[in-house]
mmCIF file of C-alpha atoms and ligand atoms in Angstrom:
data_model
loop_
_atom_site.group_PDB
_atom_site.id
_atom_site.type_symbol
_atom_site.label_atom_id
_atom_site.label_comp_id
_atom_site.label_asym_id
_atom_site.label_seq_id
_atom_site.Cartn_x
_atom_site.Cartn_y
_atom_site.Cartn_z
ATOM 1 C CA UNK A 20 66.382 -60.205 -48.783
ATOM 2 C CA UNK A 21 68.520 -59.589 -51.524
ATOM 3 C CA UNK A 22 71.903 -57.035 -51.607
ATOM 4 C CA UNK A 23 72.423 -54.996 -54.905
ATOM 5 C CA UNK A 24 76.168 -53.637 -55.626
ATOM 6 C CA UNK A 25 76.716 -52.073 -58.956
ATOM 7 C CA UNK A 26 79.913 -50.833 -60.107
ATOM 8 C CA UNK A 27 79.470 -46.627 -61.577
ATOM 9 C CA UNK A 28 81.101 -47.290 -65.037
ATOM 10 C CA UNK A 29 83.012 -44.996 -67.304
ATOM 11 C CA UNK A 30 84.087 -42.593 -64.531
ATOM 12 C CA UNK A 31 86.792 -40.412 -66.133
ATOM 13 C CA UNK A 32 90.469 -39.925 -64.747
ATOM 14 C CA UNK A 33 89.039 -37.116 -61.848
ATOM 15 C CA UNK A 34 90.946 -33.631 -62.034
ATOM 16 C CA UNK A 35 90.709 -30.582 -59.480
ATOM 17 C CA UNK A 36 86.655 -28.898 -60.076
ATOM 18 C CA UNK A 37 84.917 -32.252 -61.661
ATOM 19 C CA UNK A 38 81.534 -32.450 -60.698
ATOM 20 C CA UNK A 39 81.217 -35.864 -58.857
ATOM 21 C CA UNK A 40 77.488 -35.717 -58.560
ATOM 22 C CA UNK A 41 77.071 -34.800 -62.147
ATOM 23 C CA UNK A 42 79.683 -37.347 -63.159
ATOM 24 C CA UNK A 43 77.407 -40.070 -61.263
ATOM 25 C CA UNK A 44 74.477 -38.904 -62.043
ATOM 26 C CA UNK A 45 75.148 -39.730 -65.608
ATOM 27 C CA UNK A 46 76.516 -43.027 -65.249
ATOM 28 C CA UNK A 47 73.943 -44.916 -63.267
ATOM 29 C CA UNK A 48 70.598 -45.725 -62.666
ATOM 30 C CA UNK A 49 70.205 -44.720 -59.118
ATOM 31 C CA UNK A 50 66.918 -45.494 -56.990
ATOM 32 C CA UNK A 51 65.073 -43.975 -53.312
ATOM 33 C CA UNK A 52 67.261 -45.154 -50.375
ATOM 34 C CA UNK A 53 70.166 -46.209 -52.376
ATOM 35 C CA UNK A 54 73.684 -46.031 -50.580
ATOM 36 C CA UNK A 55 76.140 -44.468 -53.012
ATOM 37 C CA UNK A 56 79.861 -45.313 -52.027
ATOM 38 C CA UNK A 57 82.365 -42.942 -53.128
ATOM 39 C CA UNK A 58 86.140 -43.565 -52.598
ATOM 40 C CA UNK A 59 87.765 -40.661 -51.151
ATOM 41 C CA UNK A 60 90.694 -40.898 -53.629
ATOM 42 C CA UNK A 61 87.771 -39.037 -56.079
ATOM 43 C CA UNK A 62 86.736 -36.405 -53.711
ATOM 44 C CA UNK A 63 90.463 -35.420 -53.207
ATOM 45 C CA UNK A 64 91.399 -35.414 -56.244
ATOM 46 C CA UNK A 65 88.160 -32.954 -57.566
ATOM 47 C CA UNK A 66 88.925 -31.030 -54.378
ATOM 48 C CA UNK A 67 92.535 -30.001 -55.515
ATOM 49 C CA UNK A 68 93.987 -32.193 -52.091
ATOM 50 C CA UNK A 69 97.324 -33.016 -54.736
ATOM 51 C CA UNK A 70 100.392 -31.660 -53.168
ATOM 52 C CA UNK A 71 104.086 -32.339 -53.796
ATOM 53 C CA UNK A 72 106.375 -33.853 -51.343
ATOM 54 C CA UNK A 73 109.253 -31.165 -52.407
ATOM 55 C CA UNK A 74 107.233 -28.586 -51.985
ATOM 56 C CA UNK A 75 106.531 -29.598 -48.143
ATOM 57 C CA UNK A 76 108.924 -27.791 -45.762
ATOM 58 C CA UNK A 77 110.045 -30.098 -42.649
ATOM 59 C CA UNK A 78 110.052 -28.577 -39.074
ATOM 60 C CA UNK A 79 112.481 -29.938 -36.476
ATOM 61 C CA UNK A 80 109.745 -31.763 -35.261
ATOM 62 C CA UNK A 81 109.148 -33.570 -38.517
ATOM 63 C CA UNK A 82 112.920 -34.032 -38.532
ATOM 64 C CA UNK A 83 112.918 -35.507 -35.158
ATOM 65 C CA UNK A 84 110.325 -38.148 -36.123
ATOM 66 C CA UNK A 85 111.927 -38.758 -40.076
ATOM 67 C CA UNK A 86 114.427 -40.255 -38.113
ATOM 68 C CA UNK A 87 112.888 -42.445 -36.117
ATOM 69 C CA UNK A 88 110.666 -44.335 -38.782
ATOM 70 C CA UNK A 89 112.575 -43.720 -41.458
ATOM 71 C CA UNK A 90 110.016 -41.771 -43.876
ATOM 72 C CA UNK A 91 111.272 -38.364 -45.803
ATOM 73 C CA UNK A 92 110.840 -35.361 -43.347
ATOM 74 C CA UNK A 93 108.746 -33.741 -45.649
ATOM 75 C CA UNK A 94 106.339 -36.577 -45.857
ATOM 76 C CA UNK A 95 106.229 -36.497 -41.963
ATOM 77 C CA UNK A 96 105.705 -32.763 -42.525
ATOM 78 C CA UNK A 97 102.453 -33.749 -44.477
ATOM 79 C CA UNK A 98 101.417 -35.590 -41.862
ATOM 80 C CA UNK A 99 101.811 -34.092 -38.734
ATOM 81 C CA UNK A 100 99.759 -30.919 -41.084
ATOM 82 C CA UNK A 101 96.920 -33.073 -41.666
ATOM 83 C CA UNK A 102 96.763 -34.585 -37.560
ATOM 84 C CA UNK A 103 95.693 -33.225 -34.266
ATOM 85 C CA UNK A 104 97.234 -36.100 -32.336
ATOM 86 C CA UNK A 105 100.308 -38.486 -33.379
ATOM 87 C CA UNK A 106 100.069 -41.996 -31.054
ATOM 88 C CA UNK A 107 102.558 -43.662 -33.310
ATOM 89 C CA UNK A 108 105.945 -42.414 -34.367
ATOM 90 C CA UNK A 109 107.714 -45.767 -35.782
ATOM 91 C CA UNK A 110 108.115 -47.629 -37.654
ATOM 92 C CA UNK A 111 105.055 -45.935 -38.912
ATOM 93 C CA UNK A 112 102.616 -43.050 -38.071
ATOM 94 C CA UNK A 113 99.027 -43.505 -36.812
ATOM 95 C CA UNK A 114 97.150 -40.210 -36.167
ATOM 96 C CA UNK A 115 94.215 -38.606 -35.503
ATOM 97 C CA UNK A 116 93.228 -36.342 -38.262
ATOM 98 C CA UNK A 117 91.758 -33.303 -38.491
ATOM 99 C CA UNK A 118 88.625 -34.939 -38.825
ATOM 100 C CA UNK A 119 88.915 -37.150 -35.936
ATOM 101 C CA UNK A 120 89.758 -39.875 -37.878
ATOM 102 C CA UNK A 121 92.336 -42.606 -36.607
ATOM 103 C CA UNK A 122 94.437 -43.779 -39.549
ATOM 104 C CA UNK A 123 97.839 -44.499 -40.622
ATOM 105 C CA UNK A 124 100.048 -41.528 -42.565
ATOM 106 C CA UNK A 125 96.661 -39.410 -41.803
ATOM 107 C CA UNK A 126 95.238 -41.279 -45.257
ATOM 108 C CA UNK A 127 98.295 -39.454 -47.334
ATOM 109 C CA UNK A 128 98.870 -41.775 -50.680
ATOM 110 C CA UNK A 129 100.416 -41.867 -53.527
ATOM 111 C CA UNK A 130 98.492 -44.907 -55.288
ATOM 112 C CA UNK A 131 95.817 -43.992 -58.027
ATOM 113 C CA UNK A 132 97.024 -40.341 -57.740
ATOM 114 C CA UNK A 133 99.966 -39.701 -60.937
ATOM 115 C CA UNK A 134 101.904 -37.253 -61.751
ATOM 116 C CA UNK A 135 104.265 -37.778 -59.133
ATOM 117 C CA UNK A 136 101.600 -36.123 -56.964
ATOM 118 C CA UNK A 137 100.826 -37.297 -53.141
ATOM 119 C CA UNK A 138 97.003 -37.064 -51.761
ATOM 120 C CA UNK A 139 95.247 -35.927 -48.585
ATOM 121 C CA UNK A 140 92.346 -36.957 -47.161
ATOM 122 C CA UNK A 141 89.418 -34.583 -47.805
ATOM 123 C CA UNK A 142 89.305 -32.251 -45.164
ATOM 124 C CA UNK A 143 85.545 -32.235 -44.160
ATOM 125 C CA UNK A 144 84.070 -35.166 -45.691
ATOM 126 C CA UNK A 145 80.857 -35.122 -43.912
ATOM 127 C CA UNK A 146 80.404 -31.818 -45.820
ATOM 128 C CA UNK A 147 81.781 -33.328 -49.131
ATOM 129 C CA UNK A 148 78.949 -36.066 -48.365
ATOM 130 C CA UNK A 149 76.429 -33.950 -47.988
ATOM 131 C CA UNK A 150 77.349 -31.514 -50.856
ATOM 132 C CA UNK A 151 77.652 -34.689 -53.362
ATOM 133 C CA UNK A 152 74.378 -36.247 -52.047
ATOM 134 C CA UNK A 153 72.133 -33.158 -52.437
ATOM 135 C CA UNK A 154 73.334 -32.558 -55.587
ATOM 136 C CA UNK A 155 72.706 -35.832 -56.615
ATOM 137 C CA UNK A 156 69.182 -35.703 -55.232
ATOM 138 C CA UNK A 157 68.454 -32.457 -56.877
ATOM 139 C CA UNK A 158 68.971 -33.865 -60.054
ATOM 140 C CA UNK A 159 67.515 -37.426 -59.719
ATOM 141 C CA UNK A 160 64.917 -36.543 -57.334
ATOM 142 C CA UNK A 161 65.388 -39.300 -54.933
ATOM 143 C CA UNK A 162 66.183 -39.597 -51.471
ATOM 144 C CA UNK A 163 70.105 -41.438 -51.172
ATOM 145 C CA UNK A 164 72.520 -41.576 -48.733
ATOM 146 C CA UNK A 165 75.925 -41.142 -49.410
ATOM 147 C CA UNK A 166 79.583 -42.626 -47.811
ATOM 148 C CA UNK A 167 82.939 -41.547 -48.910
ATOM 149 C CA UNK A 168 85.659 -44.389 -48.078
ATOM 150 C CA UNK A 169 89.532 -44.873 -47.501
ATOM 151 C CA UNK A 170 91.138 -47.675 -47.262
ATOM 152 C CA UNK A 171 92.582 -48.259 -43.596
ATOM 153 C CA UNK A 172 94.227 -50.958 -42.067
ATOM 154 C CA UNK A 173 92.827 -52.648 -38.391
ATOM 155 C CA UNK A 174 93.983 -53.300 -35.361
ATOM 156 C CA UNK A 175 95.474 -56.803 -34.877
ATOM 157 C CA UNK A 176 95.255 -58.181 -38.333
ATOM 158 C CA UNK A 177 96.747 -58.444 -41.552
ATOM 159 C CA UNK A 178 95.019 -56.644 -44.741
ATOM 160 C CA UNK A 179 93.145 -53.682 -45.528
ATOM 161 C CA UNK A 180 89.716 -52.527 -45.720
ATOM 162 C CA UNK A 181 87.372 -49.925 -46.956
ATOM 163 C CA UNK A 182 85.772 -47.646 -44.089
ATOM 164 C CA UNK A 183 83.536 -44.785 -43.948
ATOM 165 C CA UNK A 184 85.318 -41.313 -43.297
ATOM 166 C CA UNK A 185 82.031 -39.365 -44.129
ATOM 167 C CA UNK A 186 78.556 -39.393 -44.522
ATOM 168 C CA UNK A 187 75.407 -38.395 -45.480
ATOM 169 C CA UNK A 188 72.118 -39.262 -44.911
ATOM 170 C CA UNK A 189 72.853 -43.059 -43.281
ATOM 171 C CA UNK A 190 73.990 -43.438 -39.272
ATOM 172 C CA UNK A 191 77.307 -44.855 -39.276
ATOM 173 C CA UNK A 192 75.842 -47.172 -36.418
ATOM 174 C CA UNK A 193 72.956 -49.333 -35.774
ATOM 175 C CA UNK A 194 72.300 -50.308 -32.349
ATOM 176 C CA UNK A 195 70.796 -53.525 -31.129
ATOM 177 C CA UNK A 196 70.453 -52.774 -27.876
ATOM 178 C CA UNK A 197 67.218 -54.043 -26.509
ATOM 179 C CA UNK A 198 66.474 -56.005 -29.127
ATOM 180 C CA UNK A 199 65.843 -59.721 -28.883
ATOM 181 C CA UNK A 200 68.207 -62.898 -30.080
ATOM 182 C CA UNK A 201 67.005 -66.336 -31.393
ATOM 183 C CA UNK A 202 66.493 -67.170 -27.686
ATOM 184 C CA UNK A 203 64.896 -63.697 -26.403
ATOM 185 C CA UNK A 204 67.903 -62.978 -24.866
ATOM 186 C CA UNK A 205 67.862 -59.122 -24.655
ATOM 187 C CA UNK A 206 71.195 -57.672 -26.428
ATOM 188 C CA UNK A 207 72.953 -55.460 -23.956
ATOM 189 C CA UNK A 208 75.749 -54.250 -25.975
ATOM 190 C CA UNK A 209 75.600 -55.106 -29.894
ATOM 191 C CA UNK A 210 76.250 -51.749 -32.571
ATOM 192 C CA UNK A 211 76.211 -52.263 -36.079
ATOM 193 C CA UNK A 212 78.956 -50.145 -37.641
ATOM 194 C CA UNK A 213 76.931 -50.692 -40.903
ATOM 195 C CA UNK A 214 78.564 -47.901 -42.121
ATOM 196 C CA UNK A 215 82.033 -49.498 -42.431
ATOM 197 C CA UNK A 216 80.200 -52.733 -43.506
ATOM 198 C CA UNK A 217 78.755 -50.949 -46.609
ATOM 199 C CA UNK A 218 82.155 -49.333 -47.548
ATOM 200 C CA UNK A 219 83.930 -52.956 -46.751
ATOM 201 C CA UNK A 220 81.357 -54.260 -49.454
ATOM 202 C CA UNK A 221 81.685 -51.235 -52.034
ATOM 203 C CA UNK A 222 85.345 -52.497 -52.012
ATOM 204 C CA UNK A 223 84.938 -56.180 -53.464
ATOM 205 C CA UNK A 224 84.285 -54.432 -56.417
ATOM 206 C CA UNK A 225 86.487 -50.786 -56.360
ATOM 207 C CA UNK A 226 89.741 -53.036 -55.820
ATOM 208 C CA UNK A 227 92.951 -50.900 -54.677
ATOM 209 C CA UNK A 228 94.286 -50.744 -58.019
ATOM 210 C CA UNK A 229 93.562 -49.382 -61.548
ATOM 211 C CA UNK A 230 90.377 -50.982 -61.611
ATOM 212 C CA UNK A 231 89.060 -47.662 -61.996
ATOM 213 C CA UNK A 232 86.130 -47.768 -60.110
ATOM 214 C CA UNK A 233 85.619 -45.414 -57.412
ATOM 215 C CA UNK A 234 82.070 -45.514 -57.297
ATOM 216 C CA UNK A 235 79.440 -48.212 -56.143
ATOM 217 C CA UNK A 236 75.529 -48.086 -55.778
ATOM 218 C CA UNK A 237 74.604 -50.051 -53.080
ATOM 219 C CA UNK A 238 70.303 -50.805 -53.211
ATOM 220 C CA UNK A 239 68.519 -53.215 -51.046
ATOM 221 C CA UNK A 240 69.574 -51.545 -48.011
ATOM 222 C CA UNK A 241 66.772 -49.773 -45.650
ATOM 223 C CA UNK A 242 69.579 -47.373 -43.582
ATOM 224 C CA UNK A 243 67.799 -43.910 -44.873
ATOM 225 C CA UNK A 244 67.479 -41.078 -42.506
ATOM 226 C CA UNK A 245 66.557 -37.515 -43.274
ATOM 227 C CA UNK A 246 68.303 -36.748 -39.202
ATOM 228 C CA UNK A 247 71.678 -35.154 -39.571
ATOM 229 C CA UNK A 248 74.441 -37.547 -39.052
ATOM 230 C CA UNK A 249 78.198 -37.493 -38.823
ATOM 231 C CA UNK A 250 80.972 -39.551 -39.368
ATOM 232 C CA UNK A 251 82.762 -38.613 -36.140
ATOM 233 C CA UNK A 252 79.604 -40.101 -34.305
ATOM 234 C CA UNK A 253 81.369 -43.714 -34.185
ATOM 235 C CA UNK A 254 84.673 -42.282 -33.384
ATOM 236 C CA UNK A 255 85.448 -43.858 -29.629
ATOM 237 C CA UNK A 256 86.853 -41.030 -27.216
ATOM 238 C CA UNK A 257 90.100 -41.487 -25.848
ATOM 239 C CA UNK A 258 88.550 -41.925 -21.968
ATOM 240 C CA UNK A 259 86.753 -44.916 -23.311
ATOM 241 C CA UNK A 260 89.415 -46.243 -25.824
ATOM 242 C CA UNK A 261 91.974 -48.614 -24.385
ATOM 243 C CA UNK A 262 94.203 -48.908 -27.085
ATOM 244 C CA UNK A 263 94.964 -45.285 -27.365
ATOM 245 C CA UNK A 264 95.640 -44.950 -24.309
ATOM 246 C CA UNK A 265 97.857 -47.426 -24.167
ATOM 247 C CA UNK A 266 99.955 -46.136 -27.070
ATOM 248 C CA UNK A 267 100.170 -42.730 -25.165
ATOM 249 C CA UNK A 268 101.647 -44.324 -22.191
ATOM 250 C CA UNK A 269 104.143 -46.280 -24.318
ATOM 251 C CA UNK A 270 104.722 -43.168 -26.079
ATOM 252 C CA UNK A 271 105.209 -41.156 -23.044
ATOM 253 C CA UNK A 272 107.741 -43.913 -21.515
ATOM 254 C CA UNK A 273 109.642 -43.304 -24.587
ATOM 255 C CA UNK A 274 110.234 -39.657 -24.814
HETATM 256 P P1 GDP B 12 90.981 -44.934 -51.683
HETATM 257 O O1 GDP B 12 90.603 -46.233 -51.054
HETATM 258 O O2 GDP B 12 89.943 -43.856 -51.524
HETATM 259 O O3 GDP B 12 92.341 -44.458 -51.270
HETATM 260 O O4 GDP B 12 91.026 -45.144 -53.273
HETATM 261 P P2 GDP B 12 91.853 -46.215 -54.135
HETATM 262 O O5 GDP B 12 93.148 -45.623 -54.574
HETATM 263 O O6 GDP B 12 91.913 -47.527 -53.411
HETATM 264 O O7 GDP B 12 90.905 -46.370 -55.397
HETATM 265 C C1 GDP B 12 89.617 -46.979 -55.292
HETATM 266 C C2 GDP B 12 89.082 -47.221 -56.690
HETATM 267 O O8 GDP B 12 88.904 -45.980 -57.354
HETATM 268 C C3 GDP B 12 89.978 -48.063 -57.582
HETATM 269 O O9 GDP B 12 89.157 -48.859 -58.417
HETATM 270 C C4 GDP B 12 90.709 -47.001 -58.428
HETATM 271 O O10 GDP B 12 91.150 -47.508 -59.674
HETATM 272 C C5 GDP B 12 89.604 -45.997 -58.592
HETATM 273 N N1 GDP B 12 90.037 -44.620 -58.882
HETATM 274 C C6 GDP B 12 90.864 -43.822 -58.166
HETATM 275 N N2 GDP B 12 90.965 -42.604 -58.760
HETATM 276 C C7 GDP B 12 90.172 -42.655 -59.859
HETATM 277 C C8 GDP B 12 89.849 -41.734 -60.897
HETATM 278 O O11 GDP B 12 90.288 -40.569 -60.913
HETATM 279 N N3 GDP B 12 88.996 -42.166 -61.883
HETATM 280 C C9 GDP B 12 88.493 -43.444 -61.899
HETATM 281 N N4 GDP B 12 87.665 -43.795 -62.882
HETATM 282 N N5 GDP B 12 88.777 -44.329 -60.936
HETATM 283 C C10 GDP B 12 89.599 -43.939 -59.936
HETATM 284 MN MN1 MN B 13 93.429 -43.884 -49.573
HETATM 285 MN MN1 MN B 14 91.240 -48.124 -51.584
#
């Protein structure tokens, strides 16, 4: 078995109503069940998600916060717009999104963006997914799946990595439960998040910086479903998440 990752060349500077399924469309060769990995940074930027950090008015709230960690209040402002839950105040943020997504600054950044402009996080990337990928179908005529990405850090380690925050066509998770090891030693417990793998390995080759790259066709993989599928189905409640809830009671002994 063999992995395919191809970089989508010559993929303009992206500005507010580009066509991303048009744009790679015409810039690769793209096959039935091929994975195509698209860096959120894109979708953002062809959704119009560009604000400006003056033009963000703080609350007390944001105020409150600014001086805990540090960060501009209107910054925190953005943030605390873009979440549903804050378990972090300082020395940095980590929310949940509006998306359900658990992620430092609620995926606000400033890196690949110009103008002086900050990005959000699109706002429902499943849809974005599934808007890109039909399109994309429609005009190549074969059956894909498609991930948009950010870059997140992890828990308990250094560095960053690509992870899925929406998809389309492709389960973010494949179980192994009740399957067999070497030794026929039924798995009990063992999920995939082959989602996350994919967009870990779409990143050897988008890089973080002006690379320019925000696409990658993945091909070799057989993760295809027609089922509807959603990125919030490997998001981990907070009744079975530890961590969280451990950062709520620290949080709560705080206040
Ligand atoms: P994020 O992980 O979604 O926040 O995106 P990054 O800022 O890490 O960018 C991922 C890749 O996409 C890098 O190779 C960037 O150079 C590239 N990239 C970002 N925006 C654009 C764009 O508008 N056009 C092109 N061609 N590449 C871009
Ligand atoms: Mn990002
Ligand atoms: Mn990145």
């Amino acid at each position: 078995m063999s992995l395919i990752l191809k970089a989508v060349e010559n993929v303009p500077l992206i500005k507010k109503g580009d066509d991303i399924a048009d744009i790679i469309c015409k810039n690769a060769d793209i096959a039935d069940k091929d994975i195509i990995v698209i860096a959120s940074t894109i979708v953002s930027k062809a959704e119009g998600m560009t604000f400006r950090e003056e033009d963000i008015i703080p609350t007390a709230e944001a105020e409150r916060i600014a001086a805990l960690n540090g960060k501009g209040s209107r910054f925190v402002q953005a943030i605390l717009d873009e979440s549903i839950e804050v378990f972090t105040e300082a020395p940095f943020m980590l929310v949940r999104n509006k998306n359900g997504h658990v992620c430092i600054n609620a995926g606000i950044d400033g890196s690949n963006v110009g103008g002086g402009f900050l990005l959000k996080l699109p706002n429902k990337p499943d849809n974005y997914a599934a808007a890109i990928g039909r399109k994309i179908e429609e005009k190549t005529g074969k059956k894909i799946s498609v991930i948009i990405t950010d870059t997140n850090g992890r828990a308990f380690k250094e560095g960053q990595t690509n992870v899925a925050i929406g998809l389309y066509n492709i389960k973010p998770i494949l179980p192994w439960v009740g399957e067999k090891d070497l030794y026929d030693k039924v798995l009990e417990i063992s999920e995939e998040a082959v989602a996350d793998e994919i967009a870990g390995a779409a990143n050897l080759i988008m890089g973080e910086g002006g690379g320019g790259v925000p696409a990658v066709i993945v091909s070799g993989l057989d993760l295809y479903t027609d089922e509807a599928v959603s990125v919030t189905e490997m998001y981990r409640s907070k009744e079975r998440d530890v961590l969280i809830r451990g950062l709520l009671e620290l949080k709560d002994k705080n206040e």
